[in-house]
Amino acid sequence: MLDFIFITGTSGVGKSTLCQNLLRELRTVVIEEHMVPEFISRDGREEMTDILEELTCWETIKSMAFCFHRLGYRNVILSDIDDLRTADIPIDFKGYRFLTIKLVCSDLEQLRKQMRDRPNNGLIDYELQEKCNAKNLDRQALVNEHTIDVAGLGEQEVLAKALEILSTKEPLVEYEYQRTNKQQFYSWVFANNLR
């Protein structure tokens, strides 16, 4: 049994689908960034910046995760976080039993189709998607991170691969970790730098 399970990857790669399938299989809890309540500013006057918005979302879902953990929940699933925060997981969750599953797609056409067919009109910024996907494919694995290439796979096959990782990979709890260079990650906060 794990304390936390992180599902990461670019938009349209199937993170939410995997989270919902894992939720049904593991019968636990899923925390995604869209669950953070609406907020406008810290004091009613200050303008919200993208950096503050992303930080607020990260700190909120992290607090929710630790709250569930304190209440005895295990296999707490977290997803839909800014990819740049992936580098913080080994720092913020050191000492806990966690695994990260990074979803990638080596078939760009499949990824575009998945994006196009998403509910609520999906995200159709293919230029940005291609650059984010390239970064995600090239980045070396972090502590306790395992990759699934979803190219050519259906959702049940992705679920089976994820469950295999979760049941066979033993997470490191104590380790040395140097924060990875942020240039290896994409971020919606800094998306214009990828164009």
Short mmCIF file of N, CA and C in Angstrom, two decimals:
data_model
loop_
_atom_site.label_atom_id
_atom_site.label_comp_id
_atom_site.label_asym_id
_atom_site.label_seq_id
_atom_site.Cartn_x
_atom_site.Cartn_y
_atom_site.Cartn_z
N MET A 1 0.84 -1.18 0.00
CA MET A 1 0.00 0.00 0.00
C MET A 1 0.89 1.25 0.00
N LEU A 2 0.48 2.23 -0.77
CA LEU A 2 1.22 3.48 -0.88
C LEU A 2 0.52 4.58 -0.11
N ASP A 3 1.27 5.61 0.21
CA ASP A 3 0.65 6.79 0.78
C ASP A 3 0.02 7.64 -0.32
N PHE A 4 0.82 7.91 -1.38
CA PHE A 4 0.37 8.80 -2.45
C PHE A 4 0.72 8.22 -3.81
N ILE A 5 -0.16 8.48 -4.78
CA ILE A 5 0.06 8.11 -6.17
C ILE A 5 -0.12 9.36 -7.00
N PHE A 6 0.90 9.73 -7.76
CA PHE A 6 0.82 10.90 -8.63
C PHE A 6 0.68 10.44 -10.07
N ILE A 7 -0.25 11.06 -10.79
CA ILE A 7 -0.44 10.79 -12.22
C ILE A 7 -0.11 12.08 -12.94
N THR A 8 0.96 12.07 -13.74
CA THR A 8 1.40 13.28 -14.43
C THR A 8 1.44 13.05 -15.93
N GLY A 9 1.55 14.13 -16.69
CA GLY A 9 1.62 14.05 -18.14
C GLY A 9 1.00 15.29 -18.75
N THR A 10 1.15 15.42 -20.06
CA THR A 10 0.65 16.59 -20.76
C THR A 10 -0.87 16.53 -20.91
N SER A 11 -1.46 17.61 -21.32
CA SER A 11 -2.91 17.66 -21.55
C SER A 11 -3.30 16.67 -22.64
N GLY A 12 -4.41 15.99 -22.43
CA GLY A 12 -4.95 15.09 -23.42
C GLY A 12 -4.36 13.70 -23.44
N VAL A 13 -3.45 13.40 -22.50
CA VAL A 13 -2.78 12.11 -22.54
C VAL A 13 -3.54 11.02 -21.78
N GLY A 14 -4.59 11.41 -21.03
CA GLY A 14 -5.42 10.42 -20.34
C GLY A 14 -5.27 10.38 -18.84
N LYS A 15 -4.77 11.46 -18.24
CA LYS A 15 -4.57 11.48 -16.78
C LYS A 15 -5.89 11.30 -16.02
N SER A 16 -6.90 12.09 -16.37
CA SER A 16 -8.17 12.03 -15.64
C SER A 16 -8.84 10.67 -15.81
N THR A 17 -8.77 10.12 -17.01
CA THR A 17 -9.35 8.79 -17.25
C THR A 17 -8.66 7.75 -16.37
N LEU A 18 -7.33 7.79 -16.32
CA LEU A 18 -6.61 6.84 -15.47
C LEU A 18 -6.97 7.06 -14.01
N CYS A 19 -7.05 8.30 -13.58
CA CYS A 19 -7.40 8.59 -12.18
C CYS A 19 -8.76 7.99 -11.82
N GLN A 20 -9.75 8.18 -12.69
CA GLN A 20 -11.09 7.66 -12.40
C GLN A 20 -11.08 6.13 -12.39
N ASN A 21 -10.32 5.52 -13.30
CA ASN A 21 -10.23 4.06 -13.31
C ASN A 21 -9.50 3.54 -12.06
N LEU A 22 -8.44 4.24 -11.64
CA LEU A 22 -7.75 3.85 -10.40
C LEU A 22 -8.64 4.04 -9.19
N LEU A 23 -9.44 5.09 -9.19
CA LEU A 23 -10.37 5.34 -8.08
C LEU A 23 -11.33 4.17 -7.93
N ARG A 24 -11.89 3.70 -9.04
CA ARG A 24 -12.81 2.56 -8.98
C ARG A 24 -12.08 1.29 -8.52
N GLU A 25 -10.85 1.11 -8.98
CA GLU A 25 -10.09 -0.10 -8.67
C GLU A 25 -9.58 -0.10 -7.22
N LEU A 26 -9.03 1.04 -6.78
CA LEU A 26 -8.40 1.12 -5.46
C LEU A 26 -9.36 1.56 -4.36
N ARG A 27 -10.50 2.13 -4.76
CA ARG A 27 -11.55 2.56 -3.83
C ARG A 27 -11.00 3.52 -2.78
N THR A 28 -10.36 4.58 -3.24
CA THR A 28 -9.73 5.53 -2.33
C THR A 28 -10.19 6.95 -2.64
N VAL A 29 -9.30 7.85 -2.98
CA VAL A 29 -9.68 9.25 -3.22
C VAL A 29 -8.78 9.82 -4.32
N VAL A 30 -9.36 10.72 -5.14
CA VAL A 30 -8.62 11.42 -6.19
C VAL A 30 -8.69 12.91 -5.90
N ILE A 31 -7.54 13.58 -6.00
CA ILE A 31 -7.48 15.03 -5.85
C ILE A 31 -6.89 15.60 -7.13
N GLU A 32 -7.66 16.48 -7.79
CA GLU A 32 -7.18 17.14 -9.00
C GLU A 32 -7.27 18.65 -8.81
N GLU A 33 -6.45 19.36 -9.58
CA GLU A 33 -6.35 20.81 -9.40
C GLU A 33 -7.68 21.53 -9.59
N HIS A 34 -8.56 21.02 -10.46
CA HIS A 34 -9.84 21.68 -10.69
C HIS A 34 -10.74 21.67 -9.46
N MET A 35 -10.38 20.88 -8.43
CA MET A 35 -11.17 20.81 -7.21
C MET A 35 -10.89 21.97 -6.25
N VAL A 36 -9.86 22.75 -6.54
CA VAL A 36 -9.54 23.91 -5.69
C VAL A 36 -10.66 24.94 -5.85
N PRO A 37 -11.19 25.48 -4.74
CA PRO A 37 -12.28 26.46 -4.84
C PRO A 37 -11.85 27.70 -5.61
N GLU A 38 -12.82 28.43 -6.13
CA GLU A 38 -12.55 29.68 -6.83
C GLU A 38 -11.89 30.69 -5.88
N PHE A 39 -10.94 31.42 -6.39
CA PHE A 39 -10.31 32.48 -5.62
C PHE A 39 -9.92 33.59 -6.60
N ILE A 40 -9.91 34.83 -6.10
CA ILE A 40 -9.64 35.97 -6.97
C ILE A 40 -8.36 36.68 -6.56
N SER A 41 -8.22 36.98 -5.28
CA SER A 41 -6.99 37.59 -4.80
C SER A 41 -6.85 37.30 -3.31
N ARG A 42 -5.68 37.59 -2.77
CA ARG A 42 -5.47 37.31 -1.34
C ARG A 42 -6.13 38.33 -0.43
N ASP A 43 -6.26 39.55 -0.92
CA ASP A 43 -6.80 40.60 -0.05
C ASP A 43 -7.94 41.40 -0.68
N GLY A 44 -8.44 40.99 -1.83
CA GLY A 44 -9.53 41.70 -2.48
C GLY A 44 -9.07 42.83 -3.37
N ARG A 45 -7.80 43.18 -3.30
CA ARG A 45 -7.27 44.28 -4.12
C ARG A 45 -6.15 43.83 -5.04
N GLU A 46 -5.34 42.92 -4.54
CA GLU A 46 -4.16 42.49 -5.28
C GLU A 46 -4.56 41.74 -6.56
N GLU A 47 -3.89 42.03 -7.65
CA GLU A 47 -4.12 41.29 -8.90
C GLU A 47 -3.56 39.88 -8.78
N MET A 48 -4.30 38.91 -9.29
CA MET A 48 -3.84 37.53 -9.29
C MET A 48 -2.89 37.34 -10.46
N THR A 49 -1.72 36.80 -10.19
CA THR A 49 -0.77 36.48 -11.25
C THR A 49 -0.85 34.98 -11.53
N ASP A 50 -0.37 34.57 -12.68
CA ASP A 50 -0.35 33.14 -13.00
C ASP A 50 0.51 32.38 -12.00
N ILE A 51 1.62 32.98 -11.60
CA ILE A 51 2.52 32.31 -10.65
C ILE A 51 1.83 32.11 -9.30
N LEU A 52 1.12 33.14 -8.81
CA LEU A 52 0.41 33.01 -7.53
C LEU A 52 -0.75 32.03 -7.66
N GLU A 53 -1.44 32.05 -8.78
CA GLU A 53 -2.55 31.11 -8.99
C GLU A 53 -2.04 29.66 -8.96
N GLU A 54 -0.96 29.39 -9.66
CA GLU A 54 -0.41 28.03 -9.69
C GLU A 54 0.08 27.62 -8.31
N LEU A 55 0.77 28.52 -7.60
CA LEU A 55 1.26 28.23 -6.25
C LEU A 55 0.09 27.93 -5.30
N THR A 56 -0.97 28.71 -5.39
CA THR A 56 -2.15 28.51 -4.53
C THR A 56 -2.77 27.15 -4.80
N CYS A 57 -2.89 26.79 -6.09
CA CYS A 57 -3.46 25.49 -6.44
C CYS A 57 -2.59 24.35 -5.91
N TRP A 58 -1.27 24.45 -6.10
CA TRP A 58 -0.36 23.39 -5.64
C TRP A 58 -0.42 23.24 -4.12
N GLU A 59 -0.32 24.35 -3.40
CA GLU A 59 -0.34 24.27 -1.93
C GLU A 59 -1.67 23.73 -1.43
N THR A 60 -2.77 24.05 -2.12
CA THR A 60 -4.08 23.58 -1.69
C THR A 60 -4.23 22.08 -1.89
N ILE A 61 -3.86 21.58 -3.08
CA ILE A 61 -4.03 20.13 -3.29
C ILE A 61 -3.04 19.33 -2.44
N LYS A 62 -1.88 19.92 -2.20
CA LYS A 62 -0.91 19.25 -1.32
C LYS A 62 -1.48 19.17 0.11
N SER A 63 -2.07 20.25 0.59
CA SER A 63 -2.69 20.25 1.92
C SER A 63 -3.84 19.26 2.00
N MET A 64 -4.64 19.19 0.94
CA MET A 64 -5.74 18.22 0.91
C MET A 64 -5.19 16.80 1.01
N ALA A 65 -4.11 16.52 0.27
CA ALA A 65 -3.52 15.18 0.28
C ALA A 65 -3.04 14.81 1.68
N PHE A 66 -2.33 15.73 2.33
CA PHE A 66 -1.83 15.44 3.68
C PHE A 66 -2.98 15.31 4.68
N CYS A 67 -4.06 16.06 4.48
CA CYS A 67 -5.24 15.93 5.34
C CYS A 67 -5.85 14.54 5.22
N PHE A 68 -6.06 14.08 3.99
CA PHE A 68 -6.59 12.73 3.79
C PHE A 68 -5.66 11.69 4.42
N HIS A 69 -4.35 11.90 4.26
CA HIS A 69 -3.38 10.96 4.82
C HIS A 69 -3.49 10.92 6.35
N ARG A 70 -3.59 12.10 6.97
CA ARG A 70 -3.73 12.16 8.45
C ARG A 70 -5.00 11.43 8.91
N LEU A 71 -6.03 11.44 8.07
CA LEU A 71 -7.29 10.78 8.41
C LEU A 71 -7.25 9.28 8.12
N GLY A 72 -6.10 8.78 7.67
CA GLY A 72 -5.95 7.34 7.48
C GLY A 72 -6.12 6.85 6.05
N TYR A 73 -6.38 7.76 5.11
CA TYR A 73 -6.50 7.35 3.71
C TYR A 73 -5.13 6.98 3.17
N ARG A 74 -5.09 5.94 2.34
CA ARG A 74 -3.87 5.55 1.65
C ARG A 74 -4.17 5.43 0.16
N ASN A 75 -3.13 5.33 -0.64
CA ASN A 75 -3.27 5.35 -2.09
C ASN A 75 -4.01 6.61 -2.56
N VAL A 76 -3.73 7.73 -1.92
CA VAL A 76 -4.33 9.01 -2.31
C VAL A 76 -3.77 9.39 -3.67
N ILE A 77 -4.66 9.60 -4.64
CA ILE A 77 -4.26 9.87 -6.02
C ILE A 77 -4.30 11.37 -6.27
N LEU A 78 -3.19 11.92 -6.79
CA LEU A 78 -3.12 13.35 -7.12
C LEU A 78 -2.78 13.49 -8.59
N SER A 79 -3.45 14.44 -9.26
CA SER A 79 -3.20 14.62 -10.68
C SER A 79 -3.54 16.04 -11.10
N ASP A 80 -3.27 16.30 -12.38
CA ASP A 80 -3.59 17.57 -13.02
C ASP A 80 -2.82 18.72 -12.38
N ILE A 81 -1.59 18.44 -11.98
CA ILE A 81 -0.73 19.49 -11.42
C ILE A 81 0.16 20.03 -12.53
N ASP A 82 0.62 21.24 -12.38
CA ASP A 82 1.53 21.83 -13.35
C ASP A 82 2.79 20.96 -13.40
N ASP A 83 3.26 20.65 -14.61
CA ASP A 83 4.39 19.73 -14.75
C ASP A 83 5.63 20.22 -14.00
N LEU A 84 5.83 21.51 -13.92
CA LEU A 84 6.97 22.05 -13.20
C LEU A 84 6.95 21.59 -11.74
N ARG A 85 5.77 21.37 -11.17
CA ARG A 85 5.64 20.90 -9.78
C ARG A 85 6.07 19.45 -9.62
N THR A 86 6.15 18.71 -10.72
CA THR A 86 6.58 17.32 -10.64
C THR A 86 7.95 17.23 -9.98
N ALA A 87 8.79 18.24 -10.24
CA ALA A 87 10.13 18.26 -9.64
C ALA A 87 10.08 18.48 -8.14
N ASP A 88 8.97 19.00 -7.61
CA ASP A 88 8.82 19.23 -6.17
C ASP A 88 8.33 18.00 -5.42
N ILE A 89 7.75 17.04 -6.13
CA ILE A 89 7.18 15.87 -5.46
C ILE A 89 8.23 15.16 -4.60
N PRO A 90 9.44 14.87 -5.12
CA PRO A 90 10.43 14.19 -4.27
C PRO A 90 10.89 15.02 -3.07
N ILE A 91 10.69 16.32 -3.12
CA ILE A 91 11.05 17.19 -1.99
C ILE A 91 9.91 17.20 -0.97
N ASP A 92 8.71 17.53 -1.44
CA ASP A 92 7.56 17.72 -0.54
C ASP A 92 7.03 16.41 0.05
N PHE A 93 7.29 15.29 -0.61
CA PHE A 93 6.73 14.02 -0.16
C PHE A 93 7.81 13.03 0.27
N LYS A 94 9.02 13.53 0.51
CA LYS A 94 10.09 12.66 0.99
C LYS A 94 9.70 12.09 2.36
N GLY A 95 10.00 10.82 2.56
CA GLY A 95 9.63 10.16 3.81
C GLY A 95 8.30 9.44 3.73
N TYR A 96 7.56 9.65 2.64
CA TYR A 96 6.29 8.96 2.41
C TYR A 96 6.49 7.92 1.32
N ARG A 97 5.61 6.94 1.32
CA ARG A 97 5.63 5.93 0.26
C ARG A 97 4.79 6.46 -0.90
N PHE A 98 5.46 6.95 -1.94
CA PHE A 98 4.75 7.49 -3.11
C PHE A 98 5.37 6.95 -4.39
N LEU A 99 4.53 6.86 -5.41
CA LEU A 99 4.99 6.57 -6.76
C LEU A 99 4.35 7.57 -7.71
N THR A 100 5.07 7.92 -8.74
CA THR A 100 4.56 8.79 -9.79
C THR A 100 4.49 8.00 -11.08
N ILE A 101 3.34 8.06 -11.72
CA ILE A 101 3.17 7.47 -13.05
C ILE A 101 3.08 8.61 -14.04
N LYS A 102 4.08 8.69 -14.91
CA LYS A 102 4.10 9.73 -15.94
C LYS A 102 3.56 9.14 -17.24
N LEU A 103 2.43 9.68 -17.70
CA LEU A 103 1.87 9.24 -18.97
C LEU A 103 2.48 10.05 -20.10
N VAL A 104 2.95 9.37 -21.12
CA VAL A 104 3.50 10.01 -22.31
C VAL A 104 2.82 9.39 -23.52
N CYS A 105 2.96 10.03 -24.67
CA CYS A 105 2.41 9.49 -25.90
C CYS A 105 3.40 9.74 -27.03
N SER A 106 4.01 8.66 -27.52
CA SER A 106 4.98 8.80 -28.59
C SER A 106 4.31 8.95 -29.96
N ASP A 107 2.99 8.80 -30.02
CA ASP A 107 2.23 8.98 -31.26
C ASP A 107 1.50 10.31 -31.20
N LEU A 108 2.06 11.32 -31.84
CA LEU A 108 1.50 12.67 -31.79
C LEU A 108 0.09 12.73 -32.37
N GLU A 109 -0.18 11.95 -33.40
CA GLU A 109 -1.53 11.95 -33.99
C GLU A 109 -2.56 11.40 -33.00
N GLN A 110 -2.19 10.36 -32.27
CA GLN A 110 -3.10 9.82 -31.25
C GLN A 110 -3.36 10.88 -30.18
N LEU A 111 -2.31 11.57 -29.77
CA LEU A 111 -2.45 12.59 -28.74
C LEU A 111 -3.36 13.71 -29.22
N ARG A 112 -3.20 14.14 -30.47
CA ARG A 112 -4.07 15.18 -31.02
C ARG A 112 -5.52 14.72 -31.06
N LYS A 113 -5.75 13.47 -31.43
CA LYS A 113 -7.12 12.95 -31.47
C LYS A 113 -7.71 12.91 -30.07
N GLN A 114 -6.92 12.45 -29.09
CA GLN A 114 -7.41 12.42 -27.72
C GLN A 114 -7.74 13.83 -27.23
N MET A 115 -6.92 14.81 -27.59
CA MET A 115 -7.20 16.19 -27.20
C MET A 115 -8.49 16.69 -27.85
N ARG A 116 -8.64 16.39 -29.13
CA ARG A 116 -9.79 16.86 -29.89
C ARG A 116 -11.09 16.25 -29.35
N ASP A 117 -11.02 15.00 -28.88
CA ASP A 117 -12.22 14.29 -28.45
C ASP A 117 -12.53 14.45 -26.96
N ARG A 118 -11.76 15.30 -26.28
CA ARG A 118 -11.99 15.50 -24.84
C ARG A 118 -13.35 16.13 -24.60
N PRO A 119 -13.98 15.82 -23.45
CA PRO A 119 -15.23 16.51 -23.09
C PRO A 119 -14.98 18.02 -22.94
N ASN A 120 -16.02 18.78 -23.03
CA ASN A 120 -15.96 20.25 -22.87
C ASN A 120 -15.05 20.90 -23.91
N ASN A 121 -15.10 20.39 -25.14
CA ASN A 121 -14.38 20.95 -26.29
C ASN A 121 -12.88 20.74 -26.26
N GLY A 122 -12.33 20.22 -25.18
CA GLY A 122 -10.91 19.89 -25.15
C GLY A 122 -9.97 21.07 -25.31
N LEU A 123 -8.70 20.76 -25.33
CA LEU A 123 -7.64 21.75 -25.53
C LEU A 123 -7.12 21.52 -26.94
N ILE A 124 -7.20 22.54 -27.77
CA ILE A 124 -6.81 22.36 -29.17
C ILE A 124 -5.67 23.31 -29.51
N ASP A 125 -4.63 23.32 -28.73
CA ASP A 125 -3.44 24.12 -29.03
C ASP A 125 -2.33 23.12 -29.37
N TYR A 126 -2.35 22.65 -30.62
CA TYR A 126 -1.47 21.56 -31.01
C TYR A 126 0.00 21.96 -30.98
N GLU A 127 0.31 23.21 -31.32
CA GLU A 127 1.71 23.64 -31.31
C GLU A 127 2.29 23.54 -29.90
N LEU A 128 1.56 24.08 -28.93
CA LEU A 128 2.00 24.00 -27.54
C LEU A 128 2.04 22.55 -27.08
N GLN A 129 1.00 21.78 -27.44
CA GLN A 129 0.95 20.38 -27.03
C GLN A 129 2.17 19.61 -27.53
N GLU A 130 2.55 19.83 -28.78
CA GLU A 130 3.70 19.12 -29.35
C GLU A 130 4.98 19.44 -28.57
N LYS A 131 5.17 20.70 -28.20
CA LYS A 131 6.37 21.09 -27.46
C LYS A 131 6.36 20.54 -26.04
N CYS A 132 5.18 20.59 -25.39
CA CYS A 132 5.07 20.03 -24.04
C CYS A 132 5.32 18.53 -24.06
N ASN A 133 4.75 17.86 -25.05
CA ASN A 133 4.90 16.41 -25.16
C ASN A 133 6.37 16.04 -25.39
N ALA A 134 7.06 16.81 -26.22
CA ALA A 134 8.48 16.53 -26.48
C ALA A 134 9.30 16.64 -25.19
N LYS A 135 9.02 17.67 -24.39
CA LYS A 135 9.73 17.82 -23.12
C LYS A 135 9.45 16.63 -22.20
N ASN A 136 8.19 16.23 -22.15
CA ASN A 136 7.80 15.13 -21.28
C ASN A 136 8.45 13.81 -21.71
N LEU A 137 8.53 13.59 -23.02
CA LEU A 137 9.15 12.36 -23.54
C LEU A 137 10.65 12.32 -23.25
N ASP A 138 11.31 13.48 -23.32
CA ASP A 138 12.76 13.54 -23.19
C ASP A 138 13.26 13.53 -21.74
N ARG A 139 12.43 13.96 -20.80
CA ARG A 139 12.89 14.12 -19.43
C ARG A 139 13.20 12.78 -18.77
N GLN A 140 14.32 12.74 -18.06
CA GLN A 140 14.71 11.55 -17.31
C GLN A 140 13.75 11.35 -16.13
N ALA A 141 13.59 10.11 -15.73
CA ALA A 141 12.70 9.79 -14.61
C ALA A 141 13.24 10.38 -13.32
N LEU A 142 12.32 10.87 -12.49
CA LEU A 142 12.64 11.39 -11.17
C LEU A 142 12.56 10.24 -10.16
N VAL A 143 12.82 10.55 -8.91
CA VAL A 143 12.70 9.56 -7.83
C VAL A 143 11.28 8.99 -7.83
N ASN A 144 11.18 7.67 -7.82
CA ASN A 144 9.90 6.95 -7.74
C ASN A 144 8.97 7.21 -8.93
N GLU A 145 9.52 7.65 -10.06
CA GLU A 145 8.69 7.94 -11.22
C GLU A 145 8.84 6.83 -12.27
N HIS A 146 7.70 6.39 -12.80
CA HIS A 146 7.66 5.35 -13.81
C HIS A 146 6.80 5.83 -14.97
N THR A 147 7.20 5.49 -16.19
CA THR A 147 6.55 6.02 -17.39
C THR A 147 5.71 4.96 -18.09
N ILE A 148 4.54 5.38 -18.55
CA ILE A 148 3.71 4.55 -19.43
C ILE A 148 3.51 5.32 -20.72
N ASP A 149 3.92 4.73 -21.84
CA ASP A 149 3.64 5.31 -23.16
C ASP A 149 2.27 4.79 -23.58
N VAL A 150 1.30 5.69 -23.71
CA VAL A 150 -0.08 5.30 -24.01
C VAL A 150 -0.32 5.08 -25.51
N ALA A 151 0.71 5.27 -26.33
CA ALA A 151 0.55 5.11 -27.79
C ALA A 151 0.01 3.72 -28.11
N GLY A 152 -1.11 3.70 -28.81
CA GLY A 152 -1.71 2.45 -29.24
C GLY A 152 -2.44 1.69 -28.15
N LEU A 153 -2.55 2.25 -26.96
CA LEU A 153 -3.19 1.54 -25.84
C LEU A 153 -4.59 2.10 -25.57
N GLY A 154 -5.50 1.21 -25.20
CA GLY A 154 -6.82 1.61 -24.73
C GLY A 154 -6.76 1.90 -23.24
N GLU A 155 -7.83 2.46 -22.72
CA GLU A 155 -7.80 2.86 -21.30
C GLU A 155 -7.65 1.69 -20.35
N GLN A 156 -8.19 0.52 -20.69
CA GLN A 156 -8.03 -0.65 -19.81
C GLN A 156 -6.60 -1.16 -19.83
N GLU A 157 -5.93 -1.03 -20.98
CA GLU A 157 -4.52 -1.44 -21.05
C GLU A 157 -3.64 -0.49 -20.25
N VAL A 158 -3.95 0.80 -20.29
CA VAL A 158 -3.21 1.78 -19.50
C VAL A 158 -3.43 1.49 -18.01
N LEU A 159 -4.67 1.21 -17.64
CA LEU A 159 -4.98 0.88 -16.24
C LEU A 159 -4.20 -0.36 -15.81
N ALA A 160 -4.16 -1.38 -16.64
CA ALA A 160 -3.44 -2.61 -16.28
C ALA A 160 -1.96 -2.33 -16.06
N LYS A 161 -1.35 -1.52 -16.92
CA LYS A 161 0.06 -1.17 -16.76
C LYS A 161 0.28 -0.38 -15.47
N ALA A 162 -0.64 0.56 -15.18
CA ALA A 162 -0.52 1.35 -13.96
C ALA A 162 -0.64 0.46 -12.72
N LEU A 163 -1.59 -0.44 -12.72
CA LEU A 163 -1.77 -1.35 -11.57
C LEU A 163 -0.55 -2.25 -11.39
N GLU A 164 0.05 -2.66 -12.49
CA GLU A 164 1.27 -3.47 -12.40
C GLU A 164 2.40 -2.68 -11.74
N ILE A 165 2.56 -1.42 -12.14
CA ILE A 165 3.58 -0.56 -11.52
C ILE A 165 3.31 -0.41 -10.03
N LEU A 166 2.06 -0.11 -9.70
CA LEU A 166 1.70 0.13 -8.30
C LEU A 166 1.87 -1.11 -7.43
N SER A 167 1.73 -2.28 -8.02
CA SER A 167 1.83 -3.50 -7.22
C SER A 167 3.23 -4.11 -7.21
N THR A 168 4.10 -3.71 -8.13
CA THR A 168 5.42 -4.35 -8.21
C THR A 168 6.60 -3.43 -7.91
N LYS A 169 6.42 -2.13 -8.01
CA LYS A 169 7.54 -1.20 -7.79
C LYS A 169 7.55 -0.74 -6.34
N GLU A 170 8.68 -0.94 -5.68
CA GLU A 170 8.82 -0.54 -4.28
C GLU A 170 9.36 0.89 -4.24
N PRO A 171 8.62 1.82 -3.63
CA PRO A 171 9.10 3.20 -3.61
C PRO A 171 10.26 3.41 -2.65
N LEU A 172 11.16 4.29 -3.04
CA LEU A 172 12.22 4.74 -2.13
C LEU A 172 11.60 5.74 -1.16
N VAL A 173 11.94 5.62 0.09
CA VAL A 173 11.45 6.57 1.10
C VAL A 173 12.57 7.52 1.49
N GLU A 174 13.78 7.02 1.58
CA GLU A 174 14.94 7.85 1.87
C GLU A 174 15.84 7.87 0.63
N TYR A 175 16.25 9.03 0.22
CA TYR A 175 17.04 9.18 -1.00
C TYR A 175 17.67 10.56 -1.03
N GLU A 176 18.68 10.70 -1.85
CA GLU A 176 19.27 12.01 -2.14
C GLU A 176 18.62 12.53 -3.41
N TYR A 177 18.27 13.80 -3.42
CA TYR A 177 17.60 14.37 -4.60
C TYR A 177 18.01 15.82 -4.78
N GLN A 178 18.48 16.13 -5.95
CA GLN A 178 18.74 17.51 -6.34
C GLN A 178 17.63 17.93 -7.28
N ARG A 179 17.03 19.08 -7.02
CA ARG A 179 15.94 19.56 -7.88
C ARG A 179 16.43 19.62 -9.32
N THR A 180 15.64 19.04 -10.20
CA THR A 180 15.97 19.00 -11.62
C THR A 180 15.80 20.39 -12.24
N ASN A 181 16.62 20.69 -13.23
CA ASN A 181 16.56 21.97 -13.93
C ASN A 181 15.16 22.20 -14.49
N LYS A 182 14.57 23.36 -14.21
CA LYS A 182 13.20 23.62 -14.63
C LYS A 182 13.04 23.68 -16.14
N GLN A 183 14.11 23.82 -16.88
CA GLN A 183 14.03 23.83 -18.34
C GLN A 183 13.61 22.47 -18.89
N GLN A 184 13.70 21.43 -18.09
CA GLN A 184 13.30 20.09 -18.53
C GLN A 184 11.80 19.86 -18.42
N PHE A 185 11.08 20.83 -17.86
CA PHE A 185 9.65 20.70 -17.65
C PHE A 185 8.91 21.76 -18.45
N TYR A 186 7.66 21.50 -18.73
CA TYR A 186 6.79 22.53 -19.30
C TYR A 186 5.92 23.07 -18.17
N SER A 187 5.32 24.21 -18.39
CA SER A 187 4.48 24.82 -17.36
C SER A 187 3.46 25.72 -18.03
N TRP A 188 2.19 25.60 -17.62
CA TRP A 188 1.19 26.51 -18.20
C TRP A 188 1.48 27.94 -17.78
N VAL A 189 2.15 28.13 -16.63
CA VAL A 189 2.49 29.48 -16.17
C VAL A 189 3.45 30.15 -17.14
N PHE A 190 4.37 29.37 -17.67
CA PHE A 190 5.39 29.90 -18.56
C PHE A 190 5.19 29.40 -20.00
N ALA A 191 3.95 29.07 -20.36
CA ALA A 191 3.68 28.46 -21.68
C ALA A 191 4.17 29.30 -22.84
N ASN A 192 4.12 30.60 -22.72
CA ASN A 192 4.54 31.44 -23.84
C ASN A 192 6.03 31.26 -24.15
N ASN A 193 6.82 30.84 -23.17
CA ASN A 193 8.24 30.59 -23.42
C ASN A 193 8.47 29.35 -24.27
N LEU A 194 7.44 28.51 -24.41
CA LEU A 194 7.57 27.30 -25.22
C LEU A 194 7.19 27.54 -26.67
N ARG A 195 6.62 28.69 -26.97
CA ARG A 195 6.14 28.95 -28.34
C ARG A 195 7.24 29.48 -29.22
#
